Short mmCIF file of C-alpha atoms and ligand atoms in Angstrom, two decimals:
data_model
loop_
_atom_site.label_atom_id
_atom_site.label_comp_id
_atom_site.label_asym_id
_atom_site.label_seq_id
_atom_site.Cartn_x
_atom_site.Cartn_y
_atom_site.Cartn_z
CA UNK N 26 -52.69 34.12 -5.59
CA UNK N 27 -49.87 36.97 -4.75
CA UNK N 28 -48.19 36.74 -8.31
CA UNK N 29 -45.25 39.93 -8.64
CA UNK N 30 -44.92 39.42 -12.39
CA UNK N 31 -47.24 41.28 -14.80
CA UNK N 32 -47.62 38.22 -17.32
CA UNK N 33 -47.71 35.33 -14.88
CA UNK N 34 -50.59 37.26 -13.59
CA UNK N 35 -52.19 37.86 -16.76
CA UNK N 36 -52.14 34.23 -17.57
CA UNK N 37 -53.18 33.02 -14.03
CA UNK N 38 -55.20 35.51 -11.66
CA UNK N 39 -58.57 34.31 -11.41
CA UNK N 40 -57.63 31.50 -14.02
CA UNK N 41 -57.56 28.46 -11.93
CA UNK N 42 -58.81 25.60 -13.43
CA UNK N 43 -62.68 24.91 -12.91
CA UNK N 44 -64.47 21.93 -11.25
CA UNK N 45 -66.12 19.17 -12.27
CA UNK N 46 -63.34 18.98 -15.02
CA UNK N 47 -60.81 21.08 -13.99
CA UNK N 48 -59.85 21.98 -17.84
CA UNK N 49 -57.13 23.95 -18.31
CA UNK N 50 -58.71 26.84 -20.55
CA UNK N 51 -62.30 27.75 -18.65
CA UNK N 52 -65.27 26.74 -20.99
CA UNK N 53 -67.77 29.57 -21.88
CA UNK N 54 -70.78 29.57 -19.91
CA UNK N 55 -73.77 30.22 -22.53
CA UNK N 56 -76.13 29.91 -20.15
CA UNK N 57 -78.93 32.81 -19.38
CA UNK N 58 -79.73 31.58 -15.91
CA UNK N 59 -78.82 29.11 -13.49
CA UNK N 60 -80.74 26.58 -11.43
CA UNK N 61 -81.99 27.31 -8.29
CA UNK N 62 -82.05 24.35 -5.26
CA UNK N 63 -85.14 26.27 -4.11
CA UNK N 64 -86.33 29.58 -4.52
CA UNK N 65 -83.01 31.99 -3.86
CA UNK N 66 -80.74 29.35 -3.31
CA UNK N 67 -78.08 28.61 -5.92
CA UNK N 68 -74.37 28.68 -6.08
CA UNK N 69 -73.25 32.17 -6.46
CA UNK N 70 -75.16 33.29 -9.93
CA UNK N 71 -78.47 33.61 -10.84
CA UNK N 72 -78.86 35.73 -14.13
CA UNK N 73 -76.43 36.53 -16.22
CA UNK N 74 -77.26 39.98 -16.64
CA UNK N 75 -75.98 40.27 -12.83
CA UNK N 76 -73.25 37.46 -13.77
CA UNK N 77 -71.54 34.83 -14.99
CA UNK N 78 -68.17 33.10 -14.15
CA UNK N 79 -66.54 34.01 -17.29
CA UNK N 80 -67.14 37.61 -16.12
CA UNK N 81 -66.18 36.76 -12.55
CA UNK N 82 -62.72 35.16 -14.09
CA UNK N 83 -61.89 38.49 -16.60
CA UNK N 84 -63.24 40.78 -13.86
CA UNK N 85 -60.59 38.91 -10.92
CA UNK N 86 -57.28 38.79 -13.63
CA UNK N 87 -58.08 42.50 -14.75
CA UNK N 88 -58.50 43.86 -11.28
CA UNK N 89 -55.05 42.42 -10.61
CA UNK N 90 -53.11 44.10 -13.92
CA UNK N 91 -54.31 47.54 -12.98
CA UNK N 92 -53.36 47.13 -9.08
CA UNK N 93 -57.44 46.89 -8.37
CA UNK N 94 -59.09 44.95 -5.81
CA UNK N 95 -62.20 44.89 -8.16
CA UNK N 96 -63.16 45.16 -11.70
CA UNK N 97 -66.90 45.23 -13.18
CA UNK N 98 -66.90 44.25 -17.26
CA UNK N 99 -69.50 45.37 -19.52
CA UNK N 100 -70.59 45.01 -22.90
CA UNK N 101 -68.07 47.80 -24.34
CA UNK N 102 -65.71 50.75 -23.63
CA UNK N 103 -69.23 53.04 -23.38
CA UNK N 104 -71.06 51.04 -21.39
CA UNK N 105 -68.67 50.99 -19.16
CA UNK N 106 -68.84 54.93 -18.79
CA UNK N 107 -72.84 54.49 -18.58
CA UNK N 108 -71.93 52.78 -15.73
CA UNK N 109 -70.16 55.27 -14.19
CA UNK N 110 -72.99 57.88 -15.08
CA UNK N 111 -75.34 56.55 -13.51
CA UNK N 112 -73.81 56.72 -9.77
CA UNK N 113 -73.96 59.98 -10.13
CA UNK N 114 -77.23 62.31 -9.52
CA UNK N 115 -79.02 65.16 -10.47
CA UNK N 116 -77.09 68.64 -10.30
CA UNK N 117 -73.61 66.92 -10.07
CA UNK N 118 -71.05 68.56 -11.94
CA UNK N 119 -68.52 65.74 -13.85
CA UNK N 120 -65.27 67.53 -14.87
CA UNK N 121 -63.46 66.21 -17.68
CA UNK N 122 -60.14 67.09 -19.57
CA UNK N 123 -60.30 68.04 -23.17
CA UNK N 124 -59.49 65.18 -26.08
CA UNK N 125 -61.52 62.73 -24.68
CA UNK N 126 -62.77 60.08 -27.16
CA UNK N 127 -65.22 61.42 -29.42
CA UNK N 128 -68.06 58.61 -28.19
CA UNK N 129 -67.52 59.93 -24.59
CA UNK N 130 -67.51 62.93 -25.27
CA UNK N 131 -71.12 62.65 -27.35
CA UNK N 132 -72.33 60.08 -24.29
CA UNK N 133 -71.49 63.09 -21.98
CA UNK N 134 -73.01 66.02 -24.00
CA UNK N 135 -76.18 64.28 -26.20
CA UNK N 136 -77.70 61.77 -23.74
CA UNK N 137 -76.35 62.20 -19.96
CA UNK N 138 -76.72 66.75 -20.21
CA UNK N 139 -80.53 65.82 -20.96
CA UNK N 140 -80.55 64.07 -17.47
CA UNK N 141 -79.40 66.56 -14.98
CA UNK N 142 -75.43 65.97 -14.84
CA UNK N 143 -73.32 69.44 -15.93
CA UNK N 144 -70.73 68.63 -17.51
CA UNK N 145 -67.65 71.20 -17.96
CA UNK N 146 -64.64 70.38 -20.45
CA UNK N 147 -61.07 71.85 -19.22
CA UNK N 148 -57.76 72.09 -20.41
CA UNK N 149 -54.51 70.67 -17.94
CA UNK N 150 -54.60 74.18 -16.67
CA UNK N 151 -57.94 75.31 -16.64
CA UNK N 152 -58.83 72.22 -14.39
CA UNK N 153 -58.17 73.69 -10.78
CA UNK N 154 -60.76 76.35 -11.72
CA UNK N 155 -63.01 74.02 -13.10
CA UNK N 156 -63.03 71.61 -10.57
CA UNK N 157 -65.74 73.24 -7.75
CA UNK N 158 -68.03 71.78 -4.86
CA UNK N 159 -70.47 70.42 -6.93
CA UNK N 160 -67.94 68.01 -8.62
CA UNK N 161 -68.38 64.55 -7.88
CA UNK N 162 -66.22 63.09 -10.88
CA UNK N 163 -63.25 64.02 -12.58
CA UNK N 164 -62.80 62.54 -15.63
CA UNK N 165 -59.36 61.92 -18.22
CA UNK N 166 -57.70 59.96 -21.02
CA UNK N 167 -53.82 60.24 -21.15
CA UNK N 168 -52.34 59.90 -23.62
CA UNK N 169 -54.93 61.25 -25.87
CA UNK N 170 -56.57 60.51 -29.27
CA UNK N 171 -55.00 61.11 -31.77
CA UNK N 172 -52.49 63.95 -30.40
CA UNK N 173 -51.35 61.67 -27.69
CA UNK N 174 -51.49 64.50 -25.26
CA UNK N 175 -50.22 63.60 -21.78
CA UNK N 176 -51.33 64.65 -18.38
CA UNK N 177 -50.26 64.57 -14.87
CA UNK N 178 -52.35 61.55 -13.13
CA UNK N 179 -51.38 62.38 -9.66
CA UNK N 180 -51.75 66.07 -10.43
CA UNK N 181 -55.71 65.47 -11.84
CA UNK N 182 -56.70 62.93 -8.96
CA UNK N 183 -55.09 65.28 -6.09
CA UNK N 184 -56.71 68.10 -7.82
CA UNK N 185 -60.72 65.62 -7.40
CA UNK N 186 -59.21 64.61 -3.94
CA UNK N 187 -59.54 68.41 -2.46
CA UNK N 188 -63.44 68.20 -3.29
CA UNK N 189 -63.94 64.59 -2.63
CA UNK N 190 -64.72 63.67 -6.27
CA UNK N 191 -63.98 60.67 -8.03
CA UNK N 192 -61.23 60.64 -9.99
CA UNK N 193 -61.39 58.40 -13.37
CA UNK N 194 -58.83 57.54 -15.73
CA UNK N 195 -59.54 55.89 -18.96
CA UNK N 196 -56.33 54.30 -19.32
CA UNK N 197 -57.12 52.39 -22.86
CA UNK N 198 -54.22 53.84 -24.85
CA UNK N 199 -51.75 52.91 -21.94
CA UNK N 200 -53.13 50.26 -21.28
CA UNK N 201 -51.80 48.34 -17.57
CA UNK N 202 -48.82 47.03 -19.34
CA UNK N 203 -47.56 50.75 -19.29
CA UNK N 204 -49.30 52.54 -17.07
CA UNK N 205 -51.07 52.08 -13.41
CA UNK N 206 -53.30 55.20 -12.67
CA UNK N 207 -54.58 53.78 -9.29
CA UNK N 208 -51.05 53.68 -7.80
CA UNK N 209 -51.33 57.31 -8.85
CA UNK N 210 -54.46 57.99 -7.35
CA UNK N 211 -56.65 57.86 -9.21
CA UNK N 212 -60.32 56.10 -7.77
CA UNK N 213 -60.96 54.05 -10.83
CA UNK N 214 -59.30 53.39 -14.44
CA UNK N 215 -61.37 52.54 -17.33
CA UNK N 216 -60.66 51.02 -20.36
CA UNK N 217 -62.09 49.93 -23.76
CA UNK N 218 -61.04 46.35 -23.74
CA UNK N 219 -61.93 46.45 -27.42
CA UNK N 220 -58.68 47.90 -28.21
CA UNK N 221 -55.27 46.25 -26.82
CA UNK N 222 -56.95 44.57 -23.71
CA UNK N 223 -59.20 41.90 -26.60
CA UNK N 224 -56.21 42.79 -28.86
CA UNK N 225 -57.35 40.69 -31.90
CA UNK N 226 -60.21 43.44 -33.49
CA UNK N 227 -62.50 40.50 -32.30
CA UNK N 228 -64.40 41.17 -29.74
CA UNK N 229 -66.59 44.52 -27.98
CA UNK N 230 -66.02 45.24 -24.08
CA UNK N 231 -65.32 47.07 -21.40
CA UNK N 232 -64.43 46.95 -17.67
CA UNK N 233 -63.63 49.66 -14.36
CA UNK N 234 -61.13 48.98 -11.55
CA UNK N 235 -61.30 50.03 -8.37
CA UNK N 236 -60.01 49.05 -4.78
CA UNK N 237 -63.56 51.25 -3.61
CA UNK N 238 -65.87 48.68 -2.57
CA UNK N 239 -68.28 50.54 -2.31
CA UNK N 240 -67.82 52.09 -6.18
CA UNK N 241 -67.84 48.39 -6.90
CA UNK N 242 -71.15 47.48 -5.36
CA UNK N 243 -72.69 50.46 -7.60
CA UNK N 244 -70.83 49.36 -10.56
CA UNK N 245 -72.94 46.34 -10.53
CA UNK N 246 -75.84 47.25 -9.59
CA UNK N 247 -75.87 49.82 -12.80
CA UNK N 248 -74.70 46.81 -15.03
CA UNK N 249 -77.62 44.35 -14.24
CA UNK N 250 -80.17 47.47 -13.85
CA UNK N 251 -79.38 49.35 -16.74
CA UNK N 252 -78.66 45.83 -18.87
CA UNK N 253 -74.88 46.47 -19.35
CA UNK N 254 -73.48 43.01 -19.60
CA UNK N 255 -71.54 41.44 -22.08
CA UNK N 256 -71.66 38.08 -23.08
CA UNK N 257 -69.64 35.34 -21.87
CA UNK N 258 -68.27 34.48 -25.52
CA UNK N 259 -67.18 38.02 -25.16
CA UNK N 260 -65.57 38.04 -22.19
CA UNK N 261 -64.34 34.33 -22.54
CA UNK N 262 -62.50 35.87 -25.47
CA UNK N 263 -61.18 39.30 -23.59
CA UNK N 264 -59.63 36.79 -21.12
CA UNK N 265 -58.01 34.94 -24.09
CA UNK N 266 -56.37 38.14 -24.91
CA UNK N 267 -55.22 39.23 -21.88
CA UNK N 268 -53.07 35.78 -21.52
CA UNK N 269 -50.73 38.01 -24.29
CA UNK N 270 -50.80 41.67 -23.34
CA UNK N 271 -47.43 41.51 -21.83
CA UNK N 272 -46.09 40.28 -25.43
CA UNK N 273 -48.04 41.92 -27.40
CA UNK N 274 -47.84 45.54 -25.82
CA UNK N 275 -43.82 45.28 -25.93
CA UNK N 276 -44.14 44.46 -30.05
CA UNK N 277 -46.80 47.08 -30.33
CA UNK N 278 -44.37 49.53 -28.63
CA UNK N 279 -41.22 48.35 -30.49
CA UNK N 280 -42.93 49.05 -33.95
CA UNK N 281 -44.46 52.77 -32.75
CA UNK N 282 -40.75 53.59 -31.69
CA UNK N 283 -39.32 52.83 -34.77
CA UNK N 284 -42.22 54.05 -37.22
CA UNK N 285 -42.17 57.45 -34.94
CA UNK N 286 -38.43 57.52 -34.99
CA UNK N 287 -38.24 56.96 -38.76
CA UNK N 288 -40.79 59.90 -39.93
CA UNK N 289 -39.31 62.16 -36.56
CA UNK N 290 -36.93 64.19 -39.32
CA UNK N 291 -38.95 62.86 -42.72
CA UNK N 292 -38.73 65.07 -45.65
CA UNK N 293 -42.59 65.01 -45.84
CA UNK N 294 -43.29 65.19 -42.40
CA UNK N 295 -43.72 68.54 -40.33
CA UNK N 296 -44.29 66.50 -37.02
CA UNK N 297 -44.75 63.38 -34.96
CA UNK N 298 -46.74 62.55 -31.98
CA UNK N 299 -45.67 60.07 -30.15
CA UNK N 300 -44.78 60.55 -25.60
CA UNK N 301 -41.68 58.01 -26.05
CA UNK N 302 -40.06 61.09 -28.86
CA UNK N 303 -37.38 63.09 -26.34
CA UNK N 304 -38.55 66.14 -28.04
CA UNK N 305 -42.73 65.18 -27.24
CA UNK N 306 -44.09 67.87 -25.38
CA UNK N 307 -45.36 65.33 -22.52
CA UNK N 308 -42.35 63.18 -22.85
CA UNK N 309 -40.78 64.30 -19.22
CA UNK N 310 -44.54 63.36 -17.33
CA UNK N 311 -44.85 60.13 -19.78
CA UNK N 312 -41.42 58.72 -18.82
CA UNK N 313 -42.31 59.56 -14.91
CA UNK N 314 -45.43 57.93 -14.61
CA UNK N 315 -45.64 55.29 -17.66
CA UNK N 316 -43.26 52.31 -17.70
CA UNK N 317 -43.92 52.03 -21.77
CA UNK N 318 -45.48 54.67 -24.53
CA UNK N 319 -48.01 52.25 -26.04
CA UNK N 320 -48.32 51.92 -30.16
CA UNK N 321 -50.14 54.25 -31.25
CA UNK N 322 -48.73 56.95 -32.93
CA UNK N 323 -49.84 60.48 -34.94
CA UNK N 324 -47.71 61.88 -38.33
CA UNK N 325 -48.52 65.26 -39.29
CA UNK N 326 -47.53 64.93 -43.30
CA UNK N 327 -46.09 67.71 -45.01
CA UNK N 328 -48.84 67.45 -47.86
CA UNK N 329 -52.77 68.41 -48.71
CA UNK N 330 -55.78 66.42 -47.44
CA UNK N 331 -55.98 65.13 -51.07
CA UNK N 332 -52.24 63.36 -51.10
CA UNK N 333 -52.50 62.26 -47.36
CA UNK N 334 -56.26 60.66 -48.30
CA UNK N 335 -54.49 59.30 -51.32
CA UNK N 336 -51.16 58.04 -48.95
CA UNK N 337 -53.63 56.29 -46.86
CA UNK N 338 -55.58 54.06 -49.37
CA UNK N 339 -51.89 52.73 -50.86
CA UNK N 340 -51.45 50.63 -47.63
CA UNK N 341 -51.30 47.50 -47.71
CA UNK N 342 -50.98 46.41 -44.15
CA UNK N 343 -51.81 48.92 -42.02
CA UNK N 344 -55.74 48.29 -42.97
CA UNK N 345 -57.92 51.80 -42.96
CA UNK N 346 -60.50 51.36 -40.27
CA UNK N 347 -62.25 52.73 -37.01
CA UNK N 348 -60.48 51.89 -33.74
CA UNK N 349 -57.11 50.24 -32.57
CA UNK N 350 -54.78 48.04 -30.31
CA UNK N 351 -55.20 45.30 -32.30
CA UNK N 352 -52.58 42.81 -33.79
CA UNK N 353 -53.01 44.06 -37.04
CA UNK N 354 -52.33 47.43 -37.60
CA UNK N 355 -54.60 49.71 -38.67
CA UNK N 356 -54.94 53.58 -39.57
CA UNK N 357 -57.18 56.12 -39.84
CA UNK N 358 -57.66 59.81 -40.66
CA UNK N 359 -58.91 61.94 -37.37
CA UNK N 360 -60.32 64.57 -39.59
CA UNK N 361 -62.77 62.48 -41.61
CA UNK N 362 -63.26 59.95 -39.74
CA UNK N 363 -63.15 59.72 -35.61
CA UNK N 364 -62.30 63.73 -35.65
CA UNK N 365 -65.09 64.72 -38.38
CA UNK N 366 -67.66 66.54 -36.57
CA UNK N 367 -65.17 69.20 -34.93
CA UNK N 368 -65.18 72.39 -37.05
CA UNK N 369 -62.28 72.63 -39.07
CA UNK N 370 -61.05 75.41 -37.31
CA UNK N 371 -61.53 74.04 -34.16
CA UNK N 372 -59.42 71.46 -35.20
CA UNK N 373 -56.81 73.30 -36.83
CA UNK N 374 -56.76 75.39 -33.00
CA UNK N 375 -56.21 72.18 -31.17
CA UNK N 376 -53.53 70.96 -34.03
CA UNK N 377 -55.17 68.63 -35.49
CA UNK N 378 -54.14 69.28 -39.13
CA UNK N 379 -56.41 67.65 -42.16
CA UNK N 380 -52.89 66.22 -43.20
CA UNK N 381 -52.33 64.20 -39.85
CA UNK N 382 -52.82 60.35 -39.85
CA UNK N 383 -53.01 58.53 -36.83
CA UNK N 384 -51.22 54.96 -37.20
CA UNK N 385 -52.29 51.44 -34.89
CA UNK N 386 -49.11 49.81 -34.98
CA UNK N 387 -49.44 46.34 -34.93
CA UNK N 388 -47.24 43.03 -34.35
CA UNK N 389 -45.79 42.70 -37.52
CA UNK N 390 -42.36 42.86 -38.56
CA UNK N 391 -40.92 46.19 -38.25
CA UNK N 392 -39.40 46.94 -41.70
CA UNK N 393 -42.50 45.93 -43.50
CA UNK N 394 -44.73 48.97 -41.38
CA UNK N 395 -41.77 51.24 -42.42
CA UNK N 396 -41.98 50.03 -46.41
CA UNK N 397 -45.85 49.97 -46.72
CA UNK N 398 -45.50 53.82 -45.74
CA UNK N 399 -42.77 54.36 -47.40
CA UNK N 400 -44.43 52.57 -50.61
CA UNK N 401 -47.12 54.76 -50.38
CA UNK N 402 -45.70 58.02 -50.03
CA UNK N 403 -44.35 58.71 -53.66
CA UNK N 404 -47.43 57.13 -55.45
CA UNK N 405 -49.60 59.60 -53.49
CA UNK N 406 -47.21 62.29 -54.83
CA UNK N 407 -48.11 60.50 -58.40
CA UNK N 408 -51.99 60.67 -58.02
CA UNK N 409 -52.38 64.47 -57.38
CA UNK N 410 -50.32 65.53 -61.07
C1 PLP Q 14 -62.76 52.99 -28.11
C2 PLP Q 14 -62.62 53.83 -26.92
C3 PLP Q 14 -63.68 54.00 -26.02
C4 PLP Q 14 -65.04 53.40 -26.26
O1 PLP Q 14 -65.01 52.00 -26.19
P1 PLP Q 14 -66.02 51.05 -27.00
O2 PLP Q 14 -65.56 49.70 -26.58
O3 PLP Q 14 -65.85 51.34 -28.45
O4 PLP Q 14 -67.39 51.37 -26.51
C5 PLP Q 14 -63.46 54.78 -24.90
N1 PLP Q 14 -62.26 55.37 -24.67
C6 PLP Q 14 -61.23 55.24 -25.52
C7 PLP Q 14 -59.93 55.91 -25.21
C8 PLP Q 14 -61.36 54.47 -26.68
O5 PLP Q 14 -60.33 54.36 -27.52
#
């Protein structure tokens, strides 16, 4: 199928109805294995560690949303960086951009360092240096968590091109909707589909796209060695998501504009982070290479830890938990939470305060994410006298 339009091919690529029945929706195929005719002779899946169609189905309409030729989906965000990992071999250096997500960053330090991979961490400008012979992946989020930093795509991938390293981009936060890093170069994108990709807080995933067929090949080989499948409930649901991302990521973005515009000149606000503000330090590079600035976005409150702890627990409907992208919205606080094992003055160097909340916007209406903050705010005044 050679669909143009973003959301006819979310809701068809790889979605054709399936025989005997030909229903509409695809069923879910529970199945473990698959019979064989005789012995290594069946139609196209034998385990489904190695496969299943519902994989084959998410796998064909996600490699078309990110301008892929392939796609490989795993059991989460991680495993699909374990993935990754495990192409690589002994002595290879994997250059990555600072901010990454905090679970990368410990997959990268705790378990992969003990195996032979050196792994360097680099600022925008510190990567040229950084980046030597040895590299064989370069690796980086944009926009970032929670600070939504944003880097140059075609910058970083020319920059792995020189040296003939892959270049990776985990593009969760963007998500395709917004932003296409392999039109920018970049070798593969990577995403959490647990966050806007599922969309619903339901379901654990994650998937790579690439048009390199030979990445592709090694991308499932490490999923049915290493035992990084999902399940096909799993990915039967990811697929159900993805029929909505076109909708859903324009709501998501409507209510981040707003909230961020609102609390932009906020007497108890010293700053907001969020790429679609003119006055966002990565606005200029957002606005070239993303079609959208996603929903996520960061308020620095003018106030202790103490009032912004107490701000966050009079929510009502922005819902205080880990993670994000889905319907509802949700919020959490870096520095205790996702942020909590950076020093404290590590974190106040990189700006992120002990006063900054970071804020999933969801689908709801627009005034009521405005109020519930808004609610909040003066009884968290009332709490600390
Ligand atoms: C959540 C997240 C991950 C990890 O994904 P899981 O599905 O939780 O394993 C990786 N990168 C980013 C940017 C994330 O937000």
């Amino acid at each position: 199928m050679d669909l143009l339009n973003f959301a006819t091919r979310a809701l068809h690529e790889g979605q054709e109805p399936l025989p005997p029945f030909d229903a509409v929706m695809p069923p879910i195929y529970m199945t473990s294995t698959y019979a064989q005719s005789s012995p290594g002779v069946y139609k196209g899946y034998d385990y489904t560690r190695a496969g299943n169609p519902n994989f084959t189905q998410l796998e064909k309409a996600l490699a078309s949303l990110e301008n892929a030729t392939h796609a490989t989906c795993f059991s989460s965000g991680l495993g699909a960086v374990t993935a990754l990992l495990t192409t690589l071999e002994k002595g290879d250096r994997v250059v990555a951009l600072n901010g990454l997500y905090g679970g990368t960053f410990r997959l990268f330090t705790k378990v992969f360092s003990k195996f032979g991979l050196d792994f360097v961490f680099a600022s925008e400008t510190e990567m040229e240096k950084a980046i030597d012979k040895n590299t064989r992946l370069v690796f980086f989020e944009t926009p970032t968590n929670p600070l939504l930093e944003v880097a140059d795509i075609a910058h970083l991938c020319g920059l792995a091109k020189k040296v003939g390293a892959l270049s990776v981009a985990d593009n969760t936060f963007a998500t395709p909707y917004f932003q296409n890093p392999i039109d920018l170069g970049a070798d593969a994108v990577l995403h959490s589909t647990t966050k806007y990709i599922g969309g619903h807080s339901d379901v654990v995933g994650g998937v790579v796209m690439t048009k390199n067929g030979e990445l592709k090949q090694k991308l499932d080989f490490a999923r049915m060695a290493v035992g990084l499948n999902p399940s096909p409930f799993d990915t039967w649901l990811t697929l159900r998501g993805v029929k909505t991302l076109a909708l859903r990521m324009e709501a998501h973005q409507q209510n981040a504009l707003a909230l961020a515009t609102h609390f932009h000149h906020h007497p108890k606000v010293k700053r907001v982070f969020y790429p679609g503000l003119s006055d966002h330090p990565g606005h200029d590079v957002a606005k070239r290479q993303m079609r959208g600035f996603s929903g996520i976005v960061s308020v620095e409150f003018d106030m202790p830890q103490k009032e912004a702890l107490a701000l966050i627990s009079y929510l009502k409907i922005f819902t205080l938990a880990e993670s994000l992208g889905g319907v509802g919205s949700l919020v959490c606080h870096p520095a205790t939470m996702t942020h909590a094992s950076i020093p404290s003055v590590e974190r106040e160097r990189i700006g992120l305060s002990d006063a900054l909340i970071r804020f999933s916007c969801g689908i709801e209406g627009t005034a009521d994410l405005i109020a519930d903050v808004e609610r909040a705010l003066p009884r968290s005044l009332e709490t600390l006298s």
